[in-house]
Amino acid sequence: MLPVYLCEDDERIREAERIWLEKQILIENFDMEIVLCTGRPEELLERLSYEQRQGVYFLDVELKGASMDGFQLGEEIRKMDAGGFLIYVTAFQDLAFETFRYHLEALDYICKKDPGQMYAGLSQCLKVIAERVGREKGGQQEYFTVKTLDIVRHIPLGEILYFATSERTHRIELRAMQERLDFIGSMSKLEERLKPHFVRVHRAYLVRKDQIAGIERKSREIVLKNGERCPFSRSMRKYLESLVCPKEG
């Protein structure tokens, strides 16, 4: 279920948004739930610090009296939820330059000056998000979400061959069947996140199990189905042999 967050400093507008969104979620039977409705960006960020899942964010821009504006809040959200959906509900018409300046990928900008336009925009965003998430899940297919530069990508797990540490500090290289991507990350966190489909065969390599075709014992290399090779550590030899040559009975 997708969590939905609202951050709007005007209590009247915030309550109107909440009621309308809850109504649309119920009517359309969307797999979503409003989990937080606040005027304080700090409260939203605190909640995100332990939620750690893709969410939907309806944000005001000005946030009067707060420690940050909506763009700065969006910037902080992106650090914790690279694949989340940001929607700005604002009195300002043209925000494209500001979102570019802050390196944000916003789904939409909804004008709240006209209630009818605001409600229509809220409903449309929910539909677009539900359709997009449905396509991405396509037949229960799992995806790995990653942000490179200003682009959020959703790569099917089945197309990923391996992850490898980059020569650049704190960066990971993702090697898929058709492409290579480079992003900021931690191999240890990836290993924990992607169990049991991937195995840490070497301190610098995390490989998808079903892409392993065989192993070369002398060179201590894994041979992948596409012919590529990755090193493996001595301690992983017996485990890898059990994967490629399972014992009968």
C-alpha angles and dihedrals in degrees: 000000000000113000115224122210128193124196114179126144096209106081093202094054092041092055092046090052092048095050093047095047093047089050093051093046089053096044095046094037091230116180091242139107133194104236101169136025112179147143092215119085090198090062091052093049092047090053091049092052090074103023097069099178136108112280146176118244126196105190136183116220105218103041094184115220093013126121092243140021127241094269093052089046090051089051091055092045091054090058090060102029112030092171098046124121114246118198122177117212103193149146089233118094106200116043101146095106094049094050089049091050091052093042093240129155105212120187095208148340114229121196111226096190089086111049093202091053091045094052092046090050093049092051093047092051092053090052094048092049093047091050093046094049090047092054092047093051090047106169093349091300111164122229136201111220118209136166119220116181103318096333125097112209131193110204119189108244090225091063095053115099101182148323121236133186112253126228085244114085117262093001129123129202117218114205114198130172093265106021151019124231132187122207143156111267152121122257092210092054091047091051091054093043097049101046130159098017095057131047129205099233094169134009088258100038135067110183132191107244098221091054092062110105099173147319135251106219098193096050092032092230134143116226113215125208091256092053098257119133133218129185121246130200123247091247091060097054099094093043092051092047088055089053097050097032107030116190116251124242 
